[in-house]
XYZ file of C-alpha atoms in Angstrom:
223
model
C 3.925 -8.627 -14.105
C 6.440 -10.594 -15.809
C 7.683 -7.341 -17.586
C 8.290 -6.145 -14.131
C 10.158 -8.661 -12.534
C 12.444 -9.098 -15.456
C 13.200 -5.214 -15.310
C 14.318 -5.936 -11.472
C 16.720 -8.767 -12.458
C 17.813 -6.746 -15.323
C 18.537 -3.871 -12.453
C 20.413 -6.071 -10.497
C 22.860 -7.630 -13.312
C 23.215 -3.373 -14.508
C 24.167 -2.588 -11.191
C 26.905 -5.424 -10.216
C 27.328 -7.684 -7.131
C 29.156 -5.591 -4.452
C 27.312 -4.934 -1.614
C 24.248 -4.543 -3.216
C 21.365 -6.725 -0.907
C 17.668 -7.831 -2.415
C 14.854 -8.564 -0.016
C 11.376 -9.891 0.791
C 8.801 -8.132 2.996
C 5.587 -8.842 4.660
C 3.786 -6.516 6.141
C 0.033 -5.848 8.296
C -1.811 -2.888 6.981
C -4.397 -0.572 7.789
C -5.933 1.756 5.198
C -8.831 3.995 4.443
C -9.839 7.084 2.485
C -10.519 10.828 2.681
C -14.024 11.676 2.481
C -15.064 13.964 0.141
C -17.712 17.216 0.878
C -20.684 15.835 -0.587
C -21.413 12.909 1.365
C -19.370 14.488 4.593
C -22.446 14.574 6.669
C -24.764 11.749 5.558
C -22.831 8.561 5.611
C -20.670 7.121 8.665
C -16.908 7.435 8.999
C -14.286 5.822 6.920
C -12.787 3.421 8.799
C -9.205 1.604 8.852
C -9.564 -1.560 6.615
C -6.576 -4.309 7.385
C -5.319 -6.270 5.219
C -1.780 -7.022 3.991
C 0.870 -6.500 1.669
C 4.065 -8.368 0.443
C 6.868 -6.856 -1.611
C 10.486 -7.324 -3.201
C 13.164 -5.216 -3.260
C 16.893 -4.471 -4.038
C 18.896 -2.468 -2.323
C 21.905 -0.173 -3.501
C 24.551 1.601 -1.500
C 25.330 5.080 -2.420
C 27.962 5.441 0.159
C 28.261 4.016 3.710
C 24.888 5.288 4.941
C 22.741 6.506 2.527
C 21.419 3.274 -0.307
C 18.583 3.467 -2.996
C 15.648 0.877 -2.701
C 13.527 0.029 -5.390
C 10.606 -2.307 -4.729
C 8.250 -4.155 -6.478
C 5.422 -4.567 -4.050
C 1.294 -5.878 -3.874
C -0.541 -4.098 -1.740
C -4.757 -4.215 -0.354
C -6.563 -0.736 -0.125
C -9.673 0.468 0.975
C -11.888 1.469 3.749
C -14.408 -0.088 5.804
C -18.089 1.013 6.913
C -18.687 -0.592 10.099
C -21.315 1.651 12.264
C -23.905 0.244 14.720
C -26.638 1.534 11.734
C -28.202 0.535 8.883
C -26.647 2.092 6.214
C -29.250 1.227 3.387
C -29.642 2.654 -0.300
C -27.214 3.458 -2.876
C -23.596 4.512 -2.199
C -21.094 5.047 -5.253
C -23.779 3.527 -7.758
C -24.367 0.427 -4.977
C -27.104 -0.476 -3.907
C -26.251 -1.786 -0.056
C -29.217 -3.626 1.844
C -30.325 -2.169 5.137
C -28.097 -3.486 8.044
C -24.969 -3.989 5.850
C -21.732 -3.843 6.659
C -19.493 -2.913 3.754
C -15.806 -3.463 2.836
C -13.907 -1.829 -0.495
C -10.963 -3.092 -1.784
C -8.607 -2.411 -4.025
C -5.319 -4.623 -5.154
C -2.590 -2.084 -6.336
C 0.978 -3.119 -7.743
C 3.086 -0.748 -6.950
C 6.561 0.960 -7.771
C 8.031 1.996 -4.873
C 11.752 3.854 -5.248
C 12.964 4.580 -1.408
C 15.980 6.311 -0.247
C 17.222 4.698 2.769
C 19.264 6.397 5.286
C 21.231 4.021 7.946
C 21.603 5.078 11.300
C 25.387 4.130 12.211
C 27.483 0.990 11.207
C 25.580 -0.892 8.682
C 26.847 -4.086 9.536
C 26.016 -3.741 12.627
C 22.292 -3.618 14.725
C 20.689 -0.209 13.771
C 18.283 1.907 12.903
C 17.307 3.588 9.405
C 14.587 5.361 8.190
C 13.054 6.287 4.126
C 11.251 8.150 1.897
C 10.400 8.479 -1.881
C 7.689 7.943 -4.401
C 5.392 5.438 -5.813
C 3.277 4.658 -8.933
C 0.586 2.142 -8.209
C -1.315 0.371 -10.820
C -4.789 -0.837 -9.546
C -5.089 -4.602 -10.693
C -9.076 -4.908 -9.310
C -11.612 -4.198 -6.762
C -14.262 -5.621 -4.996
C -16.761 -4.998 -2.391
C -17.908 -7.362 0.706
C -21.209 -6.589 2.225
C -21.891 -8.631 5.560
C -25.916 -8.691 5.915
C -26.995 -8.122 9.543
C -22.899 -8.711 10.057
C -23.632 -12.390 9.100
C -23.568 -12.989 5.680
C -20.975 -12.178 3.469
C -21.587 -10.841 -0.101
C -18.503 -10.211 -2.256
C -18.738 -7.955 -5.828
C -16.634 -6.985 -8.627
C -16.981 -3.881 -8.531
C -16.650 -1.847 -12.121
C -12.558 -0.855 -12.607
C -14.212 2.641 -14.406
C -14.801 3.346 -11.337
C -11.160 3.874 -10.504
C -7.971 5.829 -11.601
C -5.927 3.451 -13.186
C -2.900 4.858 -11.589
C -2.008 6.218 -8.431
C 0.828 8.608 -7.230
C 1.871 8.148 -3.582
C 4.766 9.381 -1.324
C 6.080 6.441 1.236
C 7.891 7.186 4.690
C 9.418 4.034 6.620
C 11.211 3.628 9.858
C 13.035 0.441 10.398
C 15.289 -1.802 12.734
C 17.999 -3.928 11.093
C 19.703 -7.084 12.626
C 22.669 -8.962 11.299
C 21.711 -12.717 11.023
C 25.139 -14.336 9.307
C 27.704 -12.671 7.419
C 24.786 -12.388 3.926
C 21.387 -12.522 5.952
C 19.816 -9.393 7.742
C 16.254 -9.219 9.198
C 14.511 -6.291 9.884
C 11.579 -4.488 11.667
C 9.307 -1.424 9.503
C 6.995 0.547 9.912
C 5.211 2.812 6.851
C 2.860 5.711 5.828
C 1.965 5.728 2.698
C 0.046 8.933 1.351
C -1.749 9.102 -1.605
C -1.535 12.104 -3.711
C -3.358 11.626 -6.406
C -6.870 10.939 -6.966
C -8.939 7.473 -6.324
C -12.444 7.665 -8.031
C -12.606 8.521 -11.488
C -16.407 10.147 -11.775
C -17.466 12.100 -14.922
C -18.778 14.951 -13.492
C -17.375 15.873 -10.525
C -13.038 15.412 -9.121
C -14.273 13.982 -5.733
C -10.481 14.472 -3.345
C -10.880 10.885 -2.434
C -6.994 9.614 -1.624
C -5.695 6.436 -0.250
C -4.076 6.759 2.967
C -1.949 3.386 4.541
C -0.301 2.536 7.464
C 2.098 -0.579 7.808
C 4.247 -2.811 10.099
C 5.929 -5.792 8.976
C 8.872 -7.953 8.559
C 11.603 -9.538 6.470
C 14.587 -10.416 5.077
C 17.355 -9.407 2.626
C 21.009 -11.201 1.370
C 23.721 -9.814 0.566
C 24.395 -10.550 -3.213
């Protein structure tokens, strides 16, 4: 992590103080995954898990609408089970009690690189929407189960389990508001799409991908 940040401050010395801008954002999130053919028809659905996510970011103008944003960013995965049913027996290797209620997640640090497009006069209140790609690096994961939905038991679960990296593709849509002459504030919303696989499993490439939605806030300066 350390590595990381000091390759974003070395960024921002490389590429000058003109109107370049660096940022903080929180943001809500809600994220599950695809389900794969062989358990299609004998477990519940996948449901939305929320959570959160917090980034940083620097942002640099190409010309007067168009900027690159490179991020540095946490963010929660997962999916929920939450059915009116007793789910029971052994999912993924798990053994889950009868009348559980089950939780995975999965802390990623991801690499975001966005470009942003601005909607009119920068300076001014406006719209602007994104898109790029992301590397994610999964830090850990864990599992609650909530017996009878009362009791909560949280897991490490094993990182073999998991890809160790993940390839993504982010879209964003934002509103941006002047606050003084350096400070802006801003309103997102995201998708984030995972393209490569989640579960690493020896015998067979289950087509289990991430899949995130977003809304947040925050903040960047003018530097």
């Amino acid at each position: 992590m350390k590595k990381i940040l000091a390759l974003l401050f070395t960024l921002i010395a490389s590429v000058g103080f003109g109107q370049n801008a660096i940022g903080v954002r929180g943001a809500f999130t809600g994220s599950t995954v695809t389900k794969f053919p062989l358990i299609e028809n004998i477990t519940p659905d996948f449901k939305f898990l929320p959570s959160g996510s917090a980034a940083i970011f620097l942002e640099i103008p190409l010309d007067a609408n168009f900027s690159v944003q490179p991020e540095i960013a946490f963010t929660q995965k997962g999916f929920k089970v939450d059915e009116a049913i007793n789910v029971g027996g052994d999912f993924l290797g798990i053994n889950i009690p009868v009348g559980g209620r089950v939780n995975f997640k999965t802390n990623y640090i991801e690499l975001p690189v966005l470009v942003k497009y601005h909607v009119g006069d920068k300076e001014a209140a406006h719209y602007y929407v994104a898109l790029g790609p992301s590397i994610g690096f999964m830090a850990d994961a864990n599992m609650t189960v909530r017996v009878l939905n009362i009791f909560p038991i949280k897991t490490n679960l094993n990182n073999n389990m998991y890809k160790a990296f993940e390839f993504s593709g982010v879209a964003a849509m934002g509103f941006e508001l002047p606050v003084s002459a350096k400070m802006k504030a801003f309103v997102e919303g995201r998708y984030q799409h995972g393209f490569s696989r989640v579960l690493d499993t020896p015998i067979f490439e289950l087509p289990v991908r991430n899949r995130t939605l977003s809304g947040g806030l925050g903040v960047k300066f003018n530097i």
